[in-house]
XYZ file of N, CA and C in Angstrom:
807
model
N 0.821 -1.187 -0.047
C -0.007 0.012 -0.006
C 0.804 1.253 0.004
N 0.341 2.366 -0.628
C 1.071 3.542 -0.600
C 0.973 4.221 0.752
N 2.129 4.778 1.200
C 2.180 5.393 2.549
C 1.658 6.836 2.463
N 1.433 7.453 3.547
C 0.843 8.826 3.561
C 1.711 9.780 2.921
N 3.053 9.555 3.009
C 3.942 10.594 2.414
C 4.243 10.325 0.908
N 3.433 9.397 0.354
C 3.604 9.044 -1.035
C 2.393 9.513 -1.895
N 1.688 10.549 -1.364
C 0.547 10.989 -2.253
C 1.122 11.534 -3.605
N 0.517 11.024 -4.693
C 1.091 11.329 -5.972
C 1.136 12.792 -6.297
N 2.225 13.348 -6.712
C 2.451 14.753 -7.131
C 2.076 14.858 -8.561
N 0.779 14.903 -8.844
C 0.364 14.852 -10.290
C 0.658 16.079 -11.091
N 0.856 15.898 -12.384
C 1.133 17.069 -13.258
C 0.277 16.843 -14.510
N -1.067 17.090 -14.342
C -1.996 16.909 -15.459
C -1.744 17.903 -16.582
N -1.812 17.380 -17.797
C -1.748 18.277 -18.952
C -3.011 19.029 -19.109
N -2.921 20.337 -19.306
C -4.060 21.184 -19.564
C -4.308 21.312 -21.025
N -5.458 20.951 -21.477
C -5.799 20.922 -22.932
C -6.626 22.247 -23.179
N -5.905 23.198 -23.813
C -6.593 24.507 -23.970
C -6.592 25.016 -25.477
N -6.084 24.172 -26.395
C -6.142 24.591 -27.754
C -6.446 23.302 -28.624
N -6.851 23.559 -29.941
C -7.300 22.537 -30.727
C -6.218 21.525 -31.087
N -4.940 21.976 -31.219
C -3.915 20.984 -31.568
C -3.635 20.068 -30.418
N -3.662 20.582 -29.182
C -3.485 19.743 -27.962
C -4.711 18.731 -27.930
N -5.911 19.188 -28.192
C -7.092 18.392 -28.169
C -6.912 17.160 -29.188
N -6.512 17.458 -30.361
C -6.348 16.500 -31.460
C -5.275 15.435 -30.991
N -4.169 15.914 -30.386
C -3.173 14.921 -30.007
C -3.617 14.029 -28.887
N -4.457 14.634 -27.956
C -5.019 13.855 -26.827
C -5.973 12.809 -27.406
N -6.872 13.208 -28.353
C -7.855 12.243 -28.867
C -7.177 11.134 -29.574
N -6.076 11.404 -30.305
C -5.389 10.340 -30.958
C -4.777 9.387 -30.001
N -4.270 9.977 -28.855
C -3.744 9.072 -27.781
C -4.821 8.124 -27.297
N -5.935 8.726 -27.015
C -7.062 8.003 -26.409
C -7.524 6.907 -27.393
N -7.598 7.277 -28.650
C -8.156 6.283 -29.652
C -7.221 5.170 -29.890
N -5.928 5.278 -29.540
C -4.915 4.231 -29.665
C -4.903 3.266 -28.474
N -5.715 3.520 -27.484
C -5.697 2.696 -26.288
C -6.819 1.630 -26.437
N -6.468 0.309 -26.570
C -7.492 -0.712 -26.800
C -7.420 -1.872 -25.786
N -6.441 -1.781 -24.841
C -6.235 -2.935 -23.918
C -7.279 -2.878 -22.792
N -8.204 -3.823 -22.676
C -9.225 -3.784 -21.612
C -8.696 -3.920 -20.196
N -7.343 -4.426 -20.142
C -6.733 -4.566 -18.877
C -6.063 -3.222 -18.430
N -5.989 -2.268 -19.385
C -5.444 -0.976 -19.111
C -6.405 0.101 -19.548
N -7.579 0.238 -18.975
C -8.594 1.111 -19.345
C -8.210 2.675 -19.109
N -8.818 3.528 -19.838
C -8.645 4.944 -19.624
C -9.677 5.371 -18.527
N -9.186 6.021 -17.522
C -10.155 6.556 -16.496
C -10.751 7.895 -17.027
N -12.063 8.037 -16.822
C -12.730 9.203 -17.354
C -13.602 9.865 -16.154
N -13.616 11.092 -16.103
C -14.521 11.794 -15.132
C -14.957 13.113 -15.569
N -16.165 13.491 -15.293
C -16.684 14.843 -15.628
C -16.814 15.661 -14.404
N -16.504 16.958 -14.552
C -16.749 17.918 -13.343
C -17.880 18.830 -13.815
N -18.811 19.017 -12.954
C -20.038 19.764 -13.279
C -20.472 20.747 -12.149
N -21.582 21.406 -12.357
C -22.019 22.344 -11.368
C -23.102 21.821 -10.480
N -23.539 20.537 -10.579
C -24.600 20.090 -9.811
C -24.612 18.521 -9.680
N -25.002 18.023 -8.503
C -24.988 16.505 -8.295
C -26.119 15.924 -9.120
N -27.181 16.674 -9.456
C -28.231 16.140 -10.238
C -27.819 16.283 -11.751
N -27.690 15.203 -12.418
C -27.162 15.265 -13.832
C -28.087 15.997 -14.816
N -29.391 16.152 -14.400
C -30.329 16.756 -15.247
C -30.319 18.366 -15.047
N -29.615 18.772 -14.031
C -29.469 20.203 -13.719
C -28.022 20.660 -13.912
N -27.092 19.747 -14.096
C -25.685 20.046 -14.112
C -25.198 20.636 -15.480
N -24.287 21.614 -15.360
C -23.591 22.112 -16.495
C -22.129 21.545 -16.518
N -21.707 21.173 -17.665
C -20.344 20.583 -17.764
C -19.325 21.684 -17.609
N -18.374 21.450 -16.707
C -17.295 22.415 -16.414
C -15.882 21.942 -17.007
N -15.671 20.574 -16.785
C -14.405 20.080 -17.298
C -14.478 18.573 -17.279
N -13.556 18.023 -18.144
C -13.416 16.524 -18.329
C -11.985 16.143 -18.019
N -11.773 15.069 -17.301
C -10.496 14.484 -16.955
C -10.347 13.113 -17.526
N -9.107 12.825 -17.990
C -8.718 11.391 -18.437
C -7.413 11.089 -17.889
N -7.221 9.716 -17.656
C -5.922 9.229 -17.189
C -5.677 7.963 -17.893
N -4.400 7.852 -18.429
C -4.096 6.644 -19.301
C -2.925 5.817 -18.753
N -2.377 6.321 -17.620
C -1.183 5.579 -17.082
C -0.927 6.022 -15.548
N 0.022 5.342 -14.944
C 0.300 5.670 -13.542
C 1.229 6.760 -13.329
N 2.034 7.197 -14.377
C 2.957 8.292 -14.258
C 2.231 9.545 -13.883
N 2.887 10.545 -13.186
C 2.199 11.767 -12.730
C 1.761 12.689 -13.864
N 2.304 12.420 -15.080
C 1.923 13.301 -16.177
C 1.038 12.530 -17.241
N 0.669 11.330 -16.897
C -0.113 10.497 -17.819
C -1.642 10.726 -17.693
N -1.994 12.034 -17.646
C -3.439 12.408 -17.454
C -3.600 13.821 -17.964
N -4.908 14.085 -18.242
C -5.145 15.414 -18.819
C -6.417 15.975 -18.287
N -6.578 17.327 -18.227
C -7.840 18.006 -17.927
C -8.228 18.974 -18.982
N -9.469 18.885 -19.350
C -10.067 19.754 -20.416
C -11.017 20.755 -19.787
N -10.563 22.004 -19.513
C -11.419 22.950 -18.956
C -12.376 23.475 -20.038
N -13.696 23.601 -19.642
C -14.740 23.913 -20.581
C -15.583 25.071 -20.086
N -16.049 24.989 -18.850
C -17.019 25.921 -18.355
C -16.683 26.714 -17.097
N -15.429 26.948 -16.951
C -14.943 27.742 -15.799
C -15.329 29.183 -16.054
N -15.706 29.849 -14.995
C -16.089 31.323 -15.131
C -15.009 32.284 -14.951
N -15.325 33.521 -15.266
C -14.261 34.596 -15.140
C -13.675 34.561 -13.741
N -12.341 34.616 -13.686
C -11.637 34.525 -12.419
C -10.931 35.740 -12.072
N -10.684 35.938 -10.719
C -10.091 37.161 -10.288
C -11.129 38.183 -9.759
N -10.667 39.218 -9.088
C -11.606 40.257 -8.647
C -11.966 41.213 -9.795
N -12.872 42.145 -9.524
C -13.466 42.948 -10.625
C -12.336 43.775 -11.362
N -11.253 44.162 -10.635
C -10.235 44.971 -11.266
C -9.230 44.220 -12.009
N -9.137 42.909 -11.706
C -8.123 42.063 -12.338
C -8.831 40.776 -12.972
N -10.120 40.931 -13.257
C -10.811 39.806 -13.817
C -10.305 39.453 -15.204
N -10.221 38.014 -15.336
C -9.731 37.617 -16.662
C -10.551 36.371 -17.028
N -10.780 36.229 -18.375
C -11.517 35.052 -18.836
C -10.480 33.896 -18.984
N -10.779 32.742 -18.304
C -9.895 31.683 -18.397
C -9.742 31.129 -19.838
N -8.517 30.628 -20.214
C -8.282 30.118 -21.455
C -8.864 28.630 -21.459
N -9.913 28.405 -22.318
C -10.453 27.066 -22.308
C -11.153 26.889 -23.713
N -11.356 25.665 -24.112
C -11.946 25.324 -25.375
C -13.427 25.392 -25.353
N -14.081 25.751 -26.448
C -15.523 25.778 -26.490
C -16.100 24.341 -26.259
N -17.177 24.261 -25.633
C -17.812 22.989 -25.264
C -18.004 22.135 -26.595
N -18.574 22.714 -27.648
C -18.851 21.972 -28.839
C -17.601 21.414 -29.507
N -16.515 22.154 -29.428
C -15.236 21.561 -30.007
C -14.770 20.333 -29.174
N -14.840 20.426 -27.861
C -14.337 19.283 -27.045
C -15.323 18.078 -27.336
N -16.573 18.296 -27.311
C -17.551 17.148 -27.392
C -17.418 16.550 -28.810
N -17.347 17.340 -29.873
C -17.160 16.897 -31.229
C -15.912 16.010 -31.372
N -14.829 16.498 -30.761
C -13.561 15.785 -30.796
C -13.565 14.446 -30.073
N -14.190 14.380 -28.860
C -14.318 13.307 -28.035
C -15.286 12.250 -28.348
N -16.291 12.687 -29.145
C -17.481 11.853 -29.526
C -17.039 10.439 -30.065
N -16.183 10.336 -30.950
C -15.883 8.983 -31.542
C -15.268 8.072 -30.416
N -14.334 8.660 -29.573
C -13.786 7.836 -28.514
C -14.817 7.457 -27.440
N -15.664 8.425 -27.058
C -16.730 8.137 -26.099
C -17.629 7.078 -26.607
N -17.948 7.058 -27.891
C -18.942 6.075 -28.355
C -18.341 4.790 -28.794
N -17.043 4.633 -28.710
C -16.341 3.435 -29.149
C -16.290 2.373 -28.060
N -16.915 1.180 -28.383
C -16.856 0.068 -27.403
C -15.454 -0.569 -27.461
N -14.628 -0.269 -28.482
C -13.294 -0.838 -28.521
C -12.228 -0.077 -27.744
N -12.684 1.038 -27.109
C -11.725 1.850 -26.369
C -12.142 1.735 -24.885
N -11.516 0.839 -24.128
C -11.980 0.539 -22.728
C -11.878 1.783 -21.747
N -12.833 1.940 -20.942
C -12.872 3.060 -19.980
C -13.211 2.551 -18.588
N -12.698 3.295 -17.670
C -13.004 3.057 -16.174
C -13.612 4.339 -15.625
N -14.747 4.177 -14.844
C -15.343 5.352 -14.275
C -15.776 5.037 -12.816
N -15.886 6.065 -12.016
C -16.481 5.934 -10.720
C -17.914 6.460 -10.833
N -18.835 5.540 -10.723
C -20.321 5.886 -10.883
C -20.570 6.354 -12.289
N -20.440 5.400 -13.228
C -20.501 5.687 -14.682
C -21.861 6.265 -15.076
N -22.907 5.909 -14.309
C -24.293 6.370 -14.743
C -24.336 7.909 -14.712
N -23.691 8.543 -13.681
C -23.767 10.001 -13.638
C -23.132 10.642 -14.932
N -21.882 10.163 -15.218
C -21.217 10.755 -16.408
C -21.918 10.425 -17.689
N -22.528 9.197 -17.705
C -23.295 8.794 -18.920
C -24.439 9.799 -19.211
N -25.141 10.133 -18.048
C -26.262 11.003 -18.174
C -25.803 12.457 -18.582
N -24.715 12.879 -18.079
C -24.171 14.205 -18.536
C -23.841 14.178 -20.032
N -23.256 13.096 -20.519
C -22.949 13.007 -21.937
C -24.268 12.833 -22.781
N -25.178 12.085 -22.279
C -26.508 11.863 -22.972
C -27.202 13.110 -23.142
N -27.158 14.052 -22.155
C -27.787 15.346 -22.323
C -27.181 16.199 -23.461
N -25.969 15.900 -23.802
C -25.359 16.553 -24.974
C -25.401 15.679 -26.244
N -26.238 14.587 -26.168
C -26.445 13.813 -27.361
C -25.355 12.830 -27.664
N -24.512 12.534 -26.636
C -23.343 11.696 -26.856
C -23.530 10.334 -26.183
N -23.458 9.238 -26.788
C -23.431 7.849 -26.080
C -22.145 7.637 -25.474
N -22.113 6.828 -24.426
C -20.873 6.391 -23.783
C -20.802 4.926 -23.838
N -19.810 4.287 -24.504
C -19.604 2.923 -24.618
C -18.227 2.464 -24.242
N -18.054 1.188 -23.983
C -16.728 0.689 -23.635
C -16.336 0.802 -22.174
N -17.366 0.934 -21.304
C -17.044 0.966 -19.845
C -16.774 -0.454 -19.392
N -15.533 -0.720 -19.091
C -15.179 -2.085 -18.685
C -15.095 -2.196 -17.130
N -15.113 -1.058 -16.435
C -15.009 -1.005 -15.004
C -15.637 0.198 -14.394
N -16.671 -0.044 -13.609
C -17.298 0.999 -12.762
C -16.899 0.680 -11.296
N -15.941 1.558 -10.822
C -15.425 1.276 -9.517
C -16.470 1.286 -8.410
N -17.496 2.064 -8.536
C -18.529 2.167 -7.559
C -19.288 0.778 -7.490
N -19.608 0.189 -8.629
C -20.365 -1.029 -8.629
C -19.438 -2.248 -8.207
N -18.166 -2.133 -8.607
C -17.261 -3.233 -8.340
C -16.988 -3.206 -6.785
N -16.910 -2.039 -6.197
C -16.620 -2.014 -4.775
C -17.874 -2.423 -3.976
N -19.040 -2.138 -4.535
C -20.311 -2.615 -3.917
C -20.296 -4.124 -3.871
N -19.934 -4.820 -4.948
C -19.831 -6.347 -4.974
C -18.765 -6.768 -4.100
N -17.667 -6.020 -3.992
C -16.610 -6.505 -3.043
C -17.119 -6.468 -1.619
N -17.853 -5.471 -1.171
C -18.433 -5.420 0.163
C -19.633 -4.438 0.136
N -20.810 -5.018 0.139
C -22.055 -4.252 -0.004
C -22.254 -3.351 1.238
N -21.695 -3.597 2.373
C -21.852 -2.876 3.588
C -20.902 -1.642 3.746
N -19.882 -1.618 2.922
C -18.852 -0.596 2.962
C -19.379 0.698 2.262
N -18.674 1.808 2.512
C -18.935 3.030 1.786
C -18.027 2.947 0.525
N -18.546 3.506 -0.534
C -17.925 3.328 -1.886
C -17.438 4.629 -2.524
N -17.285 5.716 -1.762
C -16.751 6.944 -2.329
C -15.309 6.809 -2.620
N -14.879 7.610 -3.618
C -13.465 7.521 -4.051
C -12.513 7.814 -2.894
N -12.846 8.774 -2.006
C -12.008 9.159 -0.885
C -11.863 7.991 0.074
N -13.011 7.293 0.355
C -12.967 6.062 1.268
C -12.061 5.011 0.646
N -12.244 4.746 -0.578
C -11.485 3.691 -1.225
C -10.004 4.013 -1.294
N -9.680 5.322 -1.524
C -8.324 5.715 -1.586
C -7.633 5.485 -0.260
N -8.326 5.941 0.818
C -7.823 5.744 2.160
C -7.497 4.264 2.474
N -8.548 3.448 2.047
C -8.438 1.997 2.238
C -7.300 1.340 1.476
N -7.163 1.705 0.199
C -6.256 1.069 -0.645
C -4.864 1.645 -0.659
N -4.716 2.991 -0.423
C -3.424 3.677 -0.606
C -3.036 4.482 0.635
N -3.916 4.449 1.698
C -3.578 5.141 2.996
C -3.485 6.638 2.841
N -4.186 7.290 1.904
C -4.319 8.694 1.880
C -5.692 9.146 1.386
N -6.136 10.284 1.842
C -7.413 10.768 1.416
C -7.207 12.084 0.483
N -7.723 12.011 -0.723
C -7.570 13.159 -1.591
C -8.313 14.361 -1.113
N -8.070 15.538 -1.576
C -8.724 16.774 -1.296
C -10.173 16.601 -1.596
N -11.019 16.997 -0.684
C -12.485 16.794 -0.818
C -13.091 18.008 -1.643
N -14.298 17.698 -2.185
C -14.998 18.688 -2.958
C -15.307 19.949 -2.081
N -15.726 19.722 -0.849
C -15.982 20.901 0.063
C -14.753 21.723 0.399
N -13.600 21.069 0.381
C -12.393 21.815 0.653
C -11.981 22.642 -0.536
N -12.412 22.300 -1.671
C -12.053 22.963 -2.950
C -13.029 24.021 -3.277
N -14.344 23.772 -3.159
C -15.363 24.625 -3.670
C -15.959 25.396 -2.508
N -16.003 26.701 -2.623
C -16.465 27.646 -1.610
C -17.992 27.467 -1.386
N -18.388 27.922 -0.191
C -19.812 27.814 0.152
C -20.612 28.694 -0.786
N -21.744 28.128 -1.371
C -22.552 28.883 -2.232
C -21.989 28.953 -3.700
N -20.907 28.330 -3.911
C -20.256 28.266 -5.216
C -20.396 26.925 -5.921
N -19.984 26.876 -7.191
C -19.967 25.552 -7.862
C -18.575 25.286 -8.393
N -18.433 24.143 -9.092
C -17.099 23.806 -9.604
C -16.642 24.820 -10.655
N -17.641 25.517 -11.287
C -17.363 26.541 -12.273
C -16.515 27.699 -11.679
N -16.604 27.901 -10.418
C -15.880 28.970 -9.745
C -14.479 28.655 -9.339
N -14.150 27.368 -9.435
C -12.788 26.899 -9.079
C -11.809 27.309 -10.253
N -10.632 27.745 -9.770
C -9.560 28.117 -10.808
C -9.132 26.871 -11.539
N -8.727 27.093 -12.752
C -8.466 25.924 -13.614
C -7.343 24.984 -13.262
N -6.265 25.621 -12.632
C -5.120 24.846 -12.243
C -5.568 23.931 -10.935
N -6.266 24.457 -10.062
C -6.745 23.714 -8.923
C -7.720 22.689 -9.363
N -8.600 23.005 -10.315
C -9.614 22.022 -10.859
C -8.883 20.916 -11.532
N -7.821 21.200 -12.285
C -7.060 20.146 -12.994
C -6.426 19.176 -12.028
N -5.918 19.703 -10.876
C -5.317 18.788 -9.888
C -6.358 17.881 -9.220
N -7.527 18.547 -8.867
C -8.586 17.824 -8.244
C -9.144 16.697 -9.161
N -9.478 17.107 -10.356
C -10.044 16.144 -11.336
C -9.003 15.086 -11.707
N -7.744 15.603 -11.794
C -6.637 14.670 -12.116
C -6.498 13.549 -11.073
N -6.616 13.981 -9.757
C -6.480 12.978 -8.729
C -7.714 11.991 -8.821
N -8.856 12.483 -9.145
C -10.033 11.601 -9.345
C -9.809 10.479 -10.394
N -9.344 10.961 -11.567
C -9.107 9.958 -12.582
C -7.912 9.067 -12.324
N -6.800 9.572 -11.657
C -5.684 8.837 -11.329
C -6.090 7.741 -10.393
N -6.875 8.089 -9.312
C -7.268 7.070 -8.407
C -8.258 6.114 -8.963
N -9.194 6.627 -9.789
C -10.124 5.647 -10.455
C -9.473 4.641 -11.234
N -8.458 4.985 -11.907
C -7.734 3.998 -12.798
C -6.972 2.987 -11.933
N -6.291 3.471 -10.867
C -5.572 2.572 -10.003
C -6.501 1.653 -9.254
N -7.601 2.232 -8.737
C -8.511 1.344 -7.939
C -9.229 0.461 -8.885
N -9.537 0.749 -10.118
C -10.219 -0.118 -11.099
C -9.329 -1.362 -11.289
N -8.068 -1.126 -11.525
C -7.172 -2.336 -11.742
C -7.158 -3.216 -10.492
N -7.067 -2.518 -9.309
C -6.951 -3.351 -8.056
C -8.273 -4.091 -7.757
N -9.381 -3.467 -7.965
C -10.722 -4.063 -7.688
C -10.913 -5.260 -8.638
N -10.537 -5.140 -9.891
C -10.745 -6.259 -10.782
C -9.933 -7.464 -10.307
N -8.752 -7.253 -9.852
C -7.968 -8.355 -9.333
C -8.567 -8.957 -8.071
N -9.028 -8.051 -7.168
C -9.689 -8.555 -5.926
C -10.870 -9.361 -6.212
N -11.742 -8.909 -7.093
C -12.979 -9.730 -7.393
C -12.647 -11.074 -8.103
N -11.626 -11.065 -8.948
C -11.264 -12.270 -9.610
C -10.715 -13.308 -8.602
N -9.910 -12.734 -7.558
C -9.318 -13.638 -6.630
C -10.353 -14.164 -5.706
N -11.424 -13.327 -5.380
C -12.457 -13.748 -4.451
C -13.321 -14.817 -5.080
N -13.797 -14.534 -6.273
C -14.685 -15.539 -6.901
C -14.947 -15.159 -8.356
N -14.932 -16.101 -9.226
C -15.197 -15.877 -10.647
C -16.657 -15.447 -10.819
N -17.448 -15.819 -9.902
C -18.928 -15.499 -9.944
C -19.074 -13.962 -9.745
N -18.240 -13.345 -8.861
C -18.376 -11.961 -8.682
C -18.025 -11.105 -9.907
N -16.915 -11.443 -10.580
C -16.539 -10.713 -11.728
C -17.496 -10.933 -12.812
N -18.071 -12.108 -12.922
C -19.187 -12.339 -13.890
C -20.387 -11.510 -13.609
N -20.764 -11.432 -12.332
C -21.896 -10.623 -11.887
C -21.629 -9.150 -12.261
N -20.419 -8.655 -12.109
C -20.069 -7.316 -12.428
C -20.162 -7.096 -13.963
N -19.490 -7.938 -14.724
C -19.425 -7.754 -16.128
C -20.579 -8.160 -16.959
N -21.396 -9.044 -16.392
C -22.494 -9.600 -17.232
C -23.866 -9.130 -16.755
N -23.955 -8.558 -15.521
C -25.251 -8.132 -14.895
C -25.242 -6.684 -14.562
N -24.359 -6.342 -13.574
C -24.384 -4.995 -13.006
C -23.952 -3.917 -13.966
N -22.893 -4.074 -14.678
C -22.450 -3.069 -15.586
C -23.270 -2.974 -16.829
N -23.775 -4.034 -17.402
C -24.696 -3.934 -18.567
C -25.996 -3.296 -18.176
N -26.357 -3.417 -16.928
C -27.700 -2.853 -16.461
C -27.529 -1.308 -16.307
N -26.406 -0.869 -16.006
C -26.213 0.540 -15.707
C -26.660 1.492 -16.833
N -26.266 1.217 -18.148
C -26.751 2.100 -19.211
C -28.293 1.949 -19.438
N -28.877 0.829 -19.128
C -30.288 0.698 -19.267
C -30.995 1.603 -18.239
N -30.501 1.600 -17.054
C -31.038 2.464 -15.995
C -30.904 3.981 -16.354
N -29.734 4.233 -16.913
C -29.433 5.640 -17.281
C -30.443 6.082 -18.356
N -30.651 5.213 -19.369
C -31.626 5.544 -20.386
C -33.035 5.732 -19.886
N -33.443 4.841 -18.887
C -34.747 5.033 -18.289
C -34.876 6.307 -17.553
N -33.789 6.718 -16.905
C -33.799 7.970 -16.149
C -33.921 9.152 -17.094
N -33.189 8.944 -18.222
C -33.169 10.166 -19.195
C -34.484 10.283 -19.932
N -35.093 9.178 -20.186
C -36.369 9.231 -21.115
C -37.635 9.114 -20.225
N -37.596 8.538 -19.080
C -38.769 8.268 -18.293
C -39.377 6.954 -18.678
N -40.371 6.571 -17.981
C -41.089 5.282 -18.298
C -42.560 5.592 -18.481
N -43.195 4.858 -19.318
C -44.597 5.082 -19.646
C -45.404 4.112 -18.702
N -46.447 4.734 -18.074
C -47.307 3.928 -17.219
C -48.708 3.718 -17.865
N -49.178 2.521 -17.928
C -50.541 2.230 -18.486
C -51.586 2.473 -17.374
N -52.048 3.720 -17.341
C -52.950 4.175 -16.260
C -54.335 3.411 -16.273
N -54.897 3.279 -17.498
C -56.196 2.462 -17.604
C -56.018 1.097 -16.988
N -54.984 0.377 -17.384
C -54.705 -0.967 -16.893
C -54.582 -0.969 -15.373
N -53.828 0.073 -14.906
C -53.634 0.070 -13.367
C -54.955 0.374 -12.626
N -55.803 1.155 -13.282
C -57.084 1.467 -12.719
C -57.971 0.222 -12.613
N -57.959 -0.534 -13.689
C -58.687 -1.844 -13.686
C -58.112 -2.765 -12.714
N -56.810 -2.840 -12.613
C -56.172 -3.762 -11.635
C -56.513 -3.399 -10.273
N -56.572 -2.100 -9.956
C -56.939 -1.584 -8.726
C -58.381 -2.063 -8.271
N -59.321 -1.917 -9.162
C -60.717 -2.364 -8.986
C -60.730 -3.816 -8.708
N -59.995 -4.606 -9.480
C -59.945 -6.024 -9.319
C -59.397 -6.483 -7.981
N -58.357 -5.806 -7.527
C -57.743 -6.112 -6.278
C -58.657 -5.699 -5.127
N -59.387 -4.547 -5.264
C -60.332 -4.159 -4.194
C -61.470 -5.199 -4.048
N -61.926 -5.687 -5.219
C -63.021 -6.765 -5.062
C -62.508 -8.004 -4.403
N -61.234 -8.366 -4.735
C -60.621 -9.550 -4.193
C -60.471 -9.365 -2.636
N -60.082 -8.225 -2.224
C -59.881 -7.915 -0.762
C -61.178 -7.963 -0.071
N -62.223 -7.490 -0.673
C -63.571 -7.474 -0.104
C -64.033 -8.893 0.138
N -63.734 -9.755 -0.858
C -64.198 -11.113 -0.739
C -63.462 -11.803 0.334
N -62.144 -11.552 0.470
C -61.357 -12.163 1.531
C -61.866 -11.667 2.851
N -62.229 -10.390 2.982
C -62.746 -9.812 4.232
C -64.018 -10.459 4.649
N -64.886 -10.764 3.637
C -66.190 -11.419 3.904
C -65.934 -12.856 4.442
N -64.961 -13.540 3.831
C -64.648 -14.919 4.217
C -64.130 -14.873 5.656
N -63.288 -13.912 5.972
C -62.701 -13.931 7.335
C -63.781 -13.610 8.341
N -64.804 -12.736 8.061
C -65.886 -12.521 8.930
C -66.744 -13.769 9.147
N -66.925 -14.496 8.015
C -67.729 -15.698 8.105
C -67.070 -16.761 8.994
N -65.784 -16.897 8.855
C -65.028 -17.783 9.607
C -65.057 -17.476 11.126
N -64.970 -16.188 11.416
C -64.876 -15.682 12.743
C -66.330 -15.622 13.452
N -67.303 -15.574 12.582
C -68.638 -15.468 13.054
C -69.029 -14.164 13.621
N -68.178 -13.136 13.324
C -68.502 -11.765 13.813
C -67.683 -10.794 12.902
N -68.238 -9.656 12.697
C -67.544 -8.616 11.962
C -66.543 -7.913 12.801
N -65.455 -7.518 12.240
C -64.480 -6.722 13.117
C -63.746 -5.724 12.221
């Protein structure tokens, strides 16, 4: 296990122009090994994916401190009124257009912590997310359903350090959009760095524990996640006339049972 004084000193690449974006996408598209997935994370303004605005995207493709990148998108003007400056960041449409083929590719393995949230964020922008080979939240739930499954808890358990928390980074009454880009890149960078490392470790732990657990993750839990996300995004249709008829039918059945109970007891109650 990593000791407390070995907290990784990450140096995420900041992607702020089209040429850097193109180089990054090419790097991502060249990663095909399911045993070495790319960790992916979105930073947004709200915990509710249907209210959230996309602020930044992080990816991590290796264990080295510079094998990760942060794409700032929606950070707001920074500095006080006299020294206010617009942060250098790429337009949302440019980033999403460039990432779309990689996000949609089932042949480019990805690891996420709570993939359903990020999936819903991308779905709201019309982008499918495929190729998720490890959801660390679901995997850790299968490892121990009674444990807590936050990235900070897992990091403390696996590597003996706790990363900077959201509340330590984001001021009261503010959102991630108010965080300065460099600080945001380190925060998101740590998230994807840890997600990737924990994903590899959890896969090994589940395989060592039971082949049934890894099968449950890969053949039931993870395939179900996009179905649930799609249901949340589109809603479900309820057959109200049928339910009304069913309600009447059940009421009649209950009345009959009640009458029988009274007859057996010889008294109404």
